[in-house]
Each structure stands twice: as C-alpha cells, then as structure tokens.
Tab-separated table of C-alpha atoms and ligand atoms in Angstrom:
chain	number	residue	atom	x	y	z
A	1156	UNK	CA	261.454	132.072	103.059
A	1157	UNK	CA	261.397	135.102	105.291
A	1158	UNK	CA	263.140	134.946	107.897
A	1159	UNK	CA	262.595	132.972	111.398
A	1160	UNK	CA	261.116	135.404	113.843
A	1161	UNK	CA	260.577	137.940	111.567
A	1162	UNK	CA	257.191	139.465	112.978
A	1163	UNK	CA	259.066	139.859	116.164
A	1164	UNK	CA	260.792	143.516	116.041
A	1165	UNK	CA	263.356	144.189	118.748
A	1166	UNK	CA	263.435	148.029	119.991
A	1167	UNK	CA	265.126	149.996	122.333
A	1168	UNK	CA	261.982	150.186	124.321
A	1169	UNK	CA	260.904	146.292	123.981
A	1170	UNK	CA	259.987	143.757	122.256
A	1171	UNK	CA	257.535	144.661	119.263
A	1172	UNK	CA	254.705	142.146	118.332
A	1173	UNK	CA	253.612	142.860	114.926
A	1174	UNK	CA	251.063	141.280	113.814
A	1175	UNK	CA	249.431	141.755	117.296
A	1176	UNK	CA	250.613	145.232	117.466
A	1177	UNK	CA	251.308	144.721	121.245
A	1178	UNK	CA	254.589	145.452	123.022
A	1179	UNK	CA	255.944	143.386	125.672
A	1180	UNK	CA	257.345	144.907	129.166
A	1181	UNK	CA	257.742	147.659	127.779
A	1182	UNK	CA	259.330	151.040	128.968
A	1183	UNK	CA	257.255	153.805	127.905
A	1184	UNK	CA	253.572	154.084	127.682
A	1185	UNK	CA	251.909	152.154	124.789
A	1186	UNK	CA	248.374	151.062	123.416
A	1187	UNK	CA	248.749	147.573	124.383
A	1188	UNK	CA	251.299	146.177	126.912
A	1189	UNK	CA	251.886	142.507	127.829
A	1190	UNK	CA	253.314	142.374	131.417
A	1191	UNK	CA	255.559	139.466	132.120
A	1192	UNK	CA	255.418	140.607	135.765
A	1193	UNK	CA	255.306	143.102	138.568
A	1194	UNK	CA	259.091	144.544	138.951
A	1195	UNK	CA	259.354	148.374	138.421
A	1196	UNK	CA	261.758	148.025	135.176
A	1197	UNK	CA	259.439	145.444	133.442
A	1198	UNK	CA	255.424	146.964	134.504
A	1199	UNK	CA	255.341	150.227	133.600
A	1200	UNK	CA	252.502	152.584	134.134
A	1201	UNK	CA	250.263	154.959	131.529
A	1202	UNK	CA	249.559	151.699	128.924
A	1203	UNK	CA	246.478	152.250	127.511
A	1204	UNK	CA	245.514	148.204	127.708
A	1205	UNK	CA	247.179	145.892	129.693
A	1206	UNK	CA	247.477	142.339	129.514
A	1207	UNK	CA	249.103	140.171	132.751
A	1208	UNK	CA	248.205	137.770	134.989
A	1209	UNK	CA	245.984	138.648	137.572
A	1210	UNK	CA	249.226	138.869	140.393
A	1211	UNK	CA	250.822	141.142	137.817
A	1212	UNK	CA	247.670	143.457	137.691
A	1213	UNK	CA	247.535	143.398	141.393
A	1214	UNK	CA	250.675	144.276	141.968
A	1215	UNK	CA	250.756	147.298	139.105
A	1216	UNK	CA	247.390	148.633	141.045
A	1217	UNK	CA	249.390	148.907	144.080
A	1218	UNK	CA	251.619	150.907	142.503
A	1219	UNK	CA	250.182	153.096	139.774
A	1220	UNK	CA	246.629	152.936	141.262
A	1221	UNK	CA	244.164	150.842	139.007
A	1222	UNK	CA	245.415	150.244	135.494
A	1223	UNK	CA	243.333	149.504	132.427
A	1224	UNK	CA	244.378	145.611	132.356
A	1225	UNK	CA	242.951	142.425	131.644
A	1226	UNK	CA	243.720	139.663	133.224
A	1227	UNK	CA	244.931	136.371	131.622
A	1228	UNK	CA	245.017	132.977	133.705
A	1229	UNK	CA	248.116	130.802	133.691
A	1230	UNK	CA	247.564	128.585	130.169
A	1231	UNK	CA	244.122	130.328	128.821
A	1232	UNK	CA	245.159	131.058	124.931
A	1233	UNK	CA	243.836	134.361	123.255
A	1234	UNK	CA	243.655	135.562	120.259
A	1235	UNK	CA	245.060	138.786	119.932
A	1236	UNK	CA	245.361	140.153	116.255
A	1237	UNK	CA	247.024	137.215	113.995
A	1238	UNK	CA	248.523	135.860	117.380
A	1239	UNK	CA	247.762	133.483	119.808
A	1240	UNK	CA	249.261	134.489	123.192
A	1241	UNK	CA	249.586	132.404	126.440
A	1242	UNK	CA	250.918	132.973	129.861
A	1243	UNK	CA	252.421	130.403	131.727
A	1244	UNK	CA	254.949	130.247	135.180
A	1245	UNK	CA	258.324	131.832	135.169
A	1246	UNK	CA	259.280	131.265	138.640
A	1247	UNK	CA	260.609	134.590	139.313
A	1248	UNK	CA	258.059	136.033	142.002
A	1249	UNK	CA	254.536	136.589	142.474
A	1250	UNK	CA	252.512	136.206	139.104
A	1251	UNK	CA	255.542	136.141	137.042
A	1252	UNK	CA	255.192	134.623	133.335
A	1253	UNK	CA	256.644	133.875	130.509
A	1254	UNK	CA	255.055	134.739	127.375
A	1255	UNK	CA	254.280	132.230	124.575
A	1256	UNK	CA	253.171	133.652	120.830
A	1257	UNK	CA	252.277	131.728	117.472
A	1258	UNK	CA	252.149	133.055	114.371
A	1259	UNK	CA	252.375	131.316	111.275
A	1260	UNK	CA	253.413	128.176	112.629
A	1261	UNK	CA	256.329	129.432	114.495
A	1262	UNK	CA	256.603	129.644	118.075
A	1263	UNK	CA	258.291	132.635	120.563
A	1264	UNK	CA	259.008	132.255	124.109
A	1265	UNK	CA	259.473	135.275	125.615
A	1266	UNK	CA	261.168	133.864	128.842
A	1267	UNK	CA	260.860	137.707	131.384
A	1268	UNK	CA	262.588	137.147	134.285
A	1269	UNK	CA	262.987	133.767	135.557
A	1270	UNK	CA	264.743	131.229	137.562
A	1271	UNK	CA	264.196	127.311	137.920
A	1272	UNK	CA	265.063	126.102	141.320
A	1273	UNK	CA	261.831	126.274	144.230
A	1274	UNK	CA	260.064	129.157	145.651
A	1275	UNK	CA	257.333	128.877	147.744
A	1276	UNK	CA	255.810	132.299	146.772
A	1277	UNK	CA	255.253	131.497	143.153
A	1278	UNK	CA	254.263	128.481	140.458
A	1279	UNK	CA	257.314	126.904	139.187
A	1280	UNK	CA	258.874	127.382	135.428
A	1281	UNK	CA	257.402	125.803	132.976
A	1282	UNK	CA	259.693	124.444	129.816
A	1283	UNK	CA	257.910	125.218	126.647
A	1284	UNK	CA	260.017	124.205	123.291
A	1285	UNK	CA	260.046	126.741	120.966
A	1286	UNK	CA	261.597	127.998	117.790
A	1287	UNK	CA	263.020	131.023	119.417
A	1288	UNK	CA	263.697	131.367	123.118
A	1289	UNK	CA	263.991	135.234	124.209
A	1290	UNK	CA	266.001	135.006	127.275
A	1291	UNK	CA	267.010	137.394	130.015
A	1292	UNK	CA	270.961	136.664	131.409
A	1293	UNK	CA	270.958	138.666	134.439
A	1294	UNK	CA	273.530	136.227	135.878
A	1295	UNK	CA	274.964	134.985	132.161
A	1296	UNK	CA	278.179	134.400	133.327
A	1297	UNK	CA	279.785	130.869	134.430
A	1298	UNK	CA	280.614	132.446	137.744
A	1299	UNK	CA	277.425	132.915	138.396
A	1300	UNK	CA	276.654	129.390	140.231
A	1301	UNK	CA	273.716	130.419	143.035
A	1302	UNK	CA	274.429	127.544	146.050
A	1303	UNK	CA	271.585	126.047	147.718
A	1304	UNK	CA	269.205	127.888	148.754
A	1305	UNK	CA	268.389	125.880	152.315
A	1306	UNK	CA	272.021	126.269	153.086
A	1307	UNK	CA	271.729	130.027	152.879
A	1308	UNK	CA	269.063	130.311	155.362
A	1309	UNK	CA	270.705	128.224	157.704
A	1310	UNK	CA	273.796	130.460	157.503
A	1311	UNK	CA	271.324	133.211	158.324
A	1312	UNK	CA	269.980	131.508	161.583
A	1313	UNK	CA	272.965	130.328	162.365
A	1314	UNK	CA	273.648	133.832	163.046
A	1315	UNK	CA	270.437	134.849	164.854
A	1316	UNK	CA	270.895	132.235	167.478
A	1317	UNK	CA	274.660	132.804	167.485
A	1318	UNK	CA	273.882	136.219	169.558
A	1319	UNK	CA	270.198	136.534	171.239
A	1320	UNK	CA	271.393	139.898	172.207
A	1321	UNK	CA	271.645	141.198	168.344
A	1322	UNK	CA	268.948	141.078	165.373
A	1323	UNK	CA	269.780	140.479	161.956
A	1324	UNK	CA	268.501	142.652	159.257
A	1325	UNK	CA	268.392	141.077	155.780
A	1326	UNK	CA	267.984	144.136	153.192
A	1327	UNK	CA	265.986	142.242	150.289
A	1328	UNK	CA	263.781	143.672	147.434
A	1329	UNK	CA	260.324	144.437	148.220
A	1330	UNK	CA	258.782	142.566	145.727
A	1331	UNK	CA	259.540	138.611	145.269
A	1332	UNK	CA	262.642	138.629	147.360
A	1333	UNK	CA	261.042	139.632	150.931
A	1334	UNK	CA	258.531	137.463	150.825
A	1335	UNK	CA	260.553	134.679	149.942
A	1336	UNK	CA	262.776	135.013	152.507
A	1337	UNK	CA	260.424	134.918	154.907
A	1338	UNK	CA	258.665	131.463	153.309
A	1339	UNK	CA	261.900	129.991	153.236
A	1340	UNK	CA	262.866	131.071	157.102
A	1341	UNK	CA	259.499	129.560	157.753
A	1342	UNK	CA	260.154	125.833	155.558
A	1343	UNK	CA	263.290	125.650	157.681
A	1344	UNK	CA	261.289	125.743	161.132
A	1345	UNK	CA	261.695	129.167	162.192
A	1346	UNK	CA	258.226	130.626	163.263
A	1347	UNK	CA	258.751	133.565	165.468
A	1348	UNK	CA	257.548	136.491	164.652
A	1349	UNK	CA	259.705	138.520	162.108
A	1350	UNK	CA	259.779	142.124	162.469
A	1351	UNK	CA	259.155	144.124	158.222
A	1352	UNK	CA	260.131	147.710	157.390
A	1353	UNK	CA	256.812	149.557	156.466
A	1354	UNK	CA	257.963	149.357	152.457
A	1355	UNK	CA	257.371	145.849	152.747
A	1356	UNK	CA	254.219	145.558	154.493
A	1357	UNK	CA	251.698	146.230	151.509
A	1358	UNK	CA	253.184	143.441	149.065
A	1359	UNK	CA	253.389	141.075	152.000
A	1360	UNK	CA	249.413	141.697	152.522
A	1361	UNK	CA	249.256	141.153	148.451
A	1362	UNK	CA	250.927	137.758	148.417
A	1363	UNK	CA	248.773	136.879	151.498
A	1364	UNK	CA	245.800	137.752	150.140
A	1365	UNK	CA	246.872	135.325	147.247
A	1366	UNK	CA	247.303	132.420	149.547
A	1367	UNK	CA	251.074	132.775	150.638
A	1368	UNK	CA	250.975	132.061	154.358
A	1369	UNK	CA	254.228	134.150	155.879
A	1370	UNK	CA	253.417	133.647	159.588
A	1371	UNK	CA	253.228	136.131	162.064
A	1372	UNK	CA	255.029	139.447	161.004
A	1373	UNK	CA	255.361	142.315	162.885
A	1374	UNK	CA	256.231	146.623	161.661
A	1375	UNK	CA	259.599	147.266	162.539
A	1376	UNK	CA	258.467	150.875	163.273
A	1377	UNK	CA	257.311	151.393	166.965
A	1378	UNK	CA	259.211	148.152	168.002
A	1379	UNK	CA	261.870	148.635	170.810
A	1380	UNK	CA	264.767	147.336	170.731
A	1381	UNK	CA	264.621	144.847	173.185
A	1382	UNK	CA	261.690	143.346	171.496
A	1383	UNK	CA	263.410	142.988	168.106
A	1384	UNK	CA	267.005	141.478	169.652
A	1385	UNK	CA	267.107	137.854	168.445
A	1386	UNK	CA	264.209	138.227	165.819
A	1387	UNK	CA	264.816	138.572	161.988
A	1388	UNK	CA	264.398	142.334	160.921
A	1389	UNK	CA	263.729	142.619	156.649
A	1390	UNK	CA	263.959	146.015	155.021
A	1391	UNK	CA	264.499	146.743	151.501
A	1392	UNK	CA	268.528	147.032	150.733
A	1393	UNK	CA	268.366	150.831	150.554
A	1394	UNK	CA	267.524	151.072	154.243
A	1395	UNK	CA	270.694	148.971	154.964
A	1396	UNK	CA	272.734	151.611	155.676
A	1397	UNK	CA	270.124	154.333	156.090
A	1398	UNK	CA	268.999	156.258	159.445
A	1399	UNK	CA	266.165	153.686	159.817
A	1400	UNK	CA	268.104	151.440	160.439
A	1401	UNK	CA	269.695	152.896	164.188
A	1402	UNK	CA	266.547	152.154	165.890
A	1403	UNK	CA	267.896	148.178	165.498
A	1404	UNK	CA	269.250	146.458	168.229
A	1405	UNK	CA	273.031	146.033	167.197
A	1406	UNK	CA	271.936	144.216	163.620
A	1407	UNK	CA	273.969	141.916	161.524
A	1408	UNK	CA	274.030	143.334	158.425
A	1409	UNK	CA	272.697	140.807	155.794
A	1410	UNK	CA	271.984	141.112	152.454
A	1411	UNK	CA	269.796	138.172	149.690
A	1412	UNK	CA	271.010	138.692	146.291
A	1413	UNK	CA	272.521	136.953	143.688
A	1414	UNK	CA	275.057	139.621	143.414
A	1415	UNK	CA	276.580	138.813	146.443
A	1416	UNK	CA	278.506	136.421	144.648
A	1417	UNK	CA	281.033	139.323	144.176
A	1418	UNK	CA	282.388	140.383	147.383
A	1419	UNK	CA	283.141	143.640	146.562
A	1420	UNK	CA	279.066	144.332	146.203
A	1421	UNK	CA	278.775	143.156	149.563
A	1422	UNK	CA	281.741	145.600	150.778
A	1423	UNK	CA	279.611	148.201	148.963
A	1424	UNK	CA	277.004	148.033	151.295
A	1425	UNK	CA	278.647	147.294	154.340
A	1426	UNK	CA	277.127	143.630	154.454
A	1427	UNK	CA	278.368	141.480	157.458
A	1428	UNK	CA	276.503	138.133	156.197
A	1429	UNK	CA	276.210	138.126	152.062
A	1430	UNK	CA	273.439	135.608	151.505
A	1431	UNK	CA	273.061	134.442	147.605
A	1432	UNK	CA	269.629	134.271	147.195
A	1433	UNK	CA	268.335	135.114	143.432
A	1434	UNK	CA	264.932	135.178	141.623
A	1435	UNK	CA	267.502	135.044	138.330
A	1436	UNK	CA	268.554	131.781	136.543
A	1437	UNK	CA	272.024	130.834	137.219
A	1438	UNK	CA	274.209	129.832	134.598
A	1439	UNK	CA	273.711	126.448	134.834
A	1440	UNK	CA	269.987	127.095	135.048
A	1441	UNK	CA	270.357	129.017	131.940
A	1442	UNK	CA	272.036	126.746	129.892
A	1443	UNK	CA	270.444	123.822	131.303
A	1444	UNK	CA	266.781	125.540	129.880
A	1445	UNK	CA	268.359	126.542	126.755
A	1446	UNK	CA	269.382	122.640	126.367
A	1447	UNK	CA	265.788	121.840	127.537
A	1448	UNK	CA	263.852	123.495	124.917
A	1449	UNK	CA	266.258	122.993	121.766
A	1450	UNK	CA	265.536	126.473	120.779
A	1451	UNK	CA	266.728	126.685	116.955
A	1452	UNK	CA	267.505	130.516	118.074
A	1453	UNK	CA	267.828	132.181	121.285
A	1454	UNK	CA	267.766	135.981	121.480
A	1455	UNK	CA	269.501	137.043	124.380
A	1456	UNK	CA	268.866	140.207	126.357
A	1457	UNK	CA	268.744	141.730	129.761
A	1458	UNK	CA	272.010	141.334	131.230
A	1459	UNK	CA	275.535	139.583	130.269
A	1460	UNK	CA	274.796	138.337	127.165
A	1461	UNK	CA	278.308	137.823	125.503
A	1462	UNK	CA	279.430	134.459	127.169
A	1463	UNK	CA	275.756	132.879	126.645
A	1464	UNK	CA	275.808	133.561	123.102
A	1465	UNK	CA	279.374	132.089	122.919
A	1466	UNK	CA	277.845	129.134	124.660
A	1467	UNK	CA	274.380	128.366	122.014
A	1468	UNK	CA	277.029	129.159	119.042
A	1469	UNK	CA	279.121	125.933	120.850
A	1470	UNK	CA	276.341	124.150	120.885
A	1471	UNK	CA	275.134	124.695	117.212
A	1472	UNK	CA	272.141	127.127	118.115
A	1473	UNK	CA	272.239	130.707	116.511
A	1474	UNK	CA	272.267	133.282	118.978
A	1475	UNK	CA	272.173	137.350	119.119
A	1476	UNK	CA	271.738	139.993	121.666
A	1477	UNK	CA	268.900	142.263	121.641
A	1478	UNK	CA	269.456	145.437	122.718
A	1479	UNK	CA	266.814	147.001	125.137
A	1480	UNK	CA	267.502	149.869	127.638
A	1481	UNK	CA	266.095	150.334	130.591
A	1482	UNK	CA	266.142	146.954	132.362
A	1483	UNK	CA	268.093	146.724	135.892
A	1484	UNK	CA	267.814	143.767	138.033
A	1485	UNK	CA	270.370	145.411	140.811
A	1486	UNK	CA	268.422	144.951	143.099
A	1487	UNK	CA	267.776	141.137	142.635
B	1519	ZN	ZN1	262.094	140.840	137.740
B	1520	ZN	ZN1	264.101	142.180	135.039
C-alpha cells in the first residue's frame, strides 16, 4: 500500500498537490495557487489562477492590484483535478482558512495559520478530523501559553486612563492584528474615537466593508497632540520607534504580539506595556487540536517544530517536519 499522504509533495516553496497540480501558499509564482489567507509570507502575487476565499482575494487586490482568483465560499466543495478541495475557518484574521483535500479516500488538512480562542474580526476554527493534519507551530513551544485575551486589554486601558495627559500607541500588524485590537477595545466598552497610522487605514475600510464594525477611527496624521492625549494611537510595530511616531503626545509604548512572551523582544523595541495578543495557536491550543482531530499523522511546519513532534510521538501519532522557507510570522 503506498504510502499515507503520498500525493501530497512537500517543497521548499510549499506544499505540492499532485493530482490537482495546485500549490498551496506558495512562495513564488505558480499556475494555480490555493491561498489559505491574506498575510504577505502566505499570498503571494504573479499566480496565474488563484483560489481563496473571497476576504483573501480582497485583501491580495489591495495589495498586488486585481489578481486572477476565484473565489471559494466557506464549505462549497470543488473539484479540482482528482481532488475535492474545501475551505473552511481558521480563525487567524480576515478570510483566513484552512484547506481540506480528498483523494482516494484519504483526507489532508492543511491547517495555514490559525488560532482557536475568539476574535471578533473573523469566523471561528473549525475541527475537521483527518488522516493527516499539516500544522503551522509558530508558538510550538510549552512556553508559549497566550493569557486571556480580555485581561490584556484591560492592562492596556488601565494605562490610558492611568495618565489623560499621555496616549498609548499599540504597534500591531496591519492585517488581522489592528483590527482586532480595536474590536476587542470596543467589546470591553471603550468607544472613543481611536486615532490609526495611514498603513492601517485601507485594511480597516476592507474589514468594514465586510461587516466588522470598528467604531469611530480617526488618521493619526494631521491630529495635534492635544487631541490625541488620552486616546488609543495604533500603528504598525515598525513605526514604534520611527520619526512618526514624535508627533505623539508623550505615548506609552505598547506592543500586541505573541512574542512578547519573551521580554527581551519587548526590550528590542523599546516597549513600555508588552501586550500578548496572537492570531497563532498556543501550545495548548495546538496540542489540544491535534488531540481533537486524532490525526494518524501530523506534518509539522512553520515555526518550532521539534518539541511538537516530540509531543504526537508521546502520544502515539507519527509526526515529521516539513521544511518550507520563506514563512515569518514576526510580526504576529
Ligand atoms: Zn498569517
Ligand atoms: Zn504564517
């Protein structure tokens, strides 16, 4: 009997679907590209035929200009090939998937990015058992525990009402992380306006125009000081420390990112209030999915992948890395 997954070809430049000939997120320009989702190091551009969800392709547009894509809906099954492919939620940002392949009676979950607990900004994960579970590990590492997320944005307006005098200025990635941020400032009850670095604004105006409501936002550029003290002020983290960022009234420096579970990250970049806020699974989440789906291999990739594999191999589920180049989630 050939071997399980054996249609599925891992390569330094993604995942290789056979029998569909279609590669998945990946990182040069091919014939046919399924997108997972919208993040710079997973939706490239130059694919001659796209398929994503219709977020994904939105989002790709706004950055590469119209793409040749076609959009799939969250659970619609096509045939591509001698595959049947699906979409469903990943729970990482905006249009986010995970993509689900049969072939021959076996099935492939190709997880993307992903991350289990709420966001407002996106349709939850969605557990689908499978015979092999390709997962990212961004944060595969038992360190890696991500707290609450509700607690963290109290910690943040703790500190905004702490000093009405001073603004705080949480760097957070444009994509995903920005926007949820500002949905989760607004579940906890705060609904002044909130002041947006100009990278930001055309991805906020995306996820609006997909039904996120994020209040009343206002550019950061032309602002005065005085009208920005005591209001939330959200760049992207390379601004942080940048010029841009003088015009603020005396900001505490925040940053949202799993990362800053390791201090010296948040010395790095002179962060004041480190704020662990990921679109990535945990380790518990990670574990805790692989347990869900009872996998009977998991192909891990993207990340830390050593102590997960140790961890399937202790629980009787063969494991391996893949090795792909080119992903970075630094930024998460
Ligand atoms: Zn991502
Ligand atoms: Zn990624």
């Amino acid at each position: 009997m050939a071997r399980l997954g054996s249609w599925i070809e891992s390569h330094p430049e993604g995942i290789y679907v056979r029998p569909a000939d279609a590669w998945i997120d990946p990182s040069r320009p091919k014939g046919r590209a399924w997108v997972t989702h919208g993040h710079a190091d997973h939706a490239r551009g130059g694919h001659m035929a796209v398929l994503a969800t219709p977020e994904t392709l939105a989002i790709m547009a706004t950055r590469y200009g119209q793409q040749s894509g076609q959009p799939i809906a969250f659970d619609e099954t096509i045939r591509v090939g001698e595959v049947d492919v699906r979409f469903v939620p990943a729970g990482h940002v905006l249009g986010s998937a995970q993509i689900v392949m049969e072939h021959k009676g076996e099935r492939v979950v190709v997880s993307g990015d992903y991350k289990r607990r709420p966001d407002p900004t996106c349709a939850p994960f969605v557990p689908v058992p499978c015979d092999i579970f390709i997962t990212e590990a961004t944060f595969g590492l038992p360190v890696f525990r991500h707290p609450d997320t509700g607690s963290e944005i109290d910690r943040l307006l703790h500190r905004l009402h702490a000093d009405p005098s001073r603004c705080v200025l949480v760097g957070a990635y444009a994509l995903g992380k920005a926007q949820r941020i500002i949905t989760e400032l607004r579940a906890r009850g705060h609904h002044e306006p909130i002041y947006v670095h100009g990278a930001i604004e055309r991805l906020n105006q995306l996820y609006q125009s997909f039904g996120v409501e994020l209040g009343e936002l206002r550019p950061a550029t032309g602002a005065t000081k005085a009208e920005m003290a005591g209001h939330v002020v959200i760049a992207p983290p390379g601004a942080l420390n940048d010029r841009w960022s003088r015009r603020l009234p005396d900001p505490v420096t925040a940053m949202a990112s799993g990362w800053m579970r390791i201090r010296q990250r948040a010395r790095q970049r002179n962060v004041e209030l480190p704020l662990i806020i990921s679109d990535h699974a945990d380790w518990d989440e990670l574990t805790t999915t692989i347990r869900e789906l009872e996998p009977t291999e998991v192909w891990i990739t993207h990340g830390r992948e050593e102590a997960l594999k140790h961890w399937c191999m202790t629980h009787q589920i063969k494991a391996c890395e893949l090795n792909l180049v080119g992903y970075e989630d630094e930024d998460d």
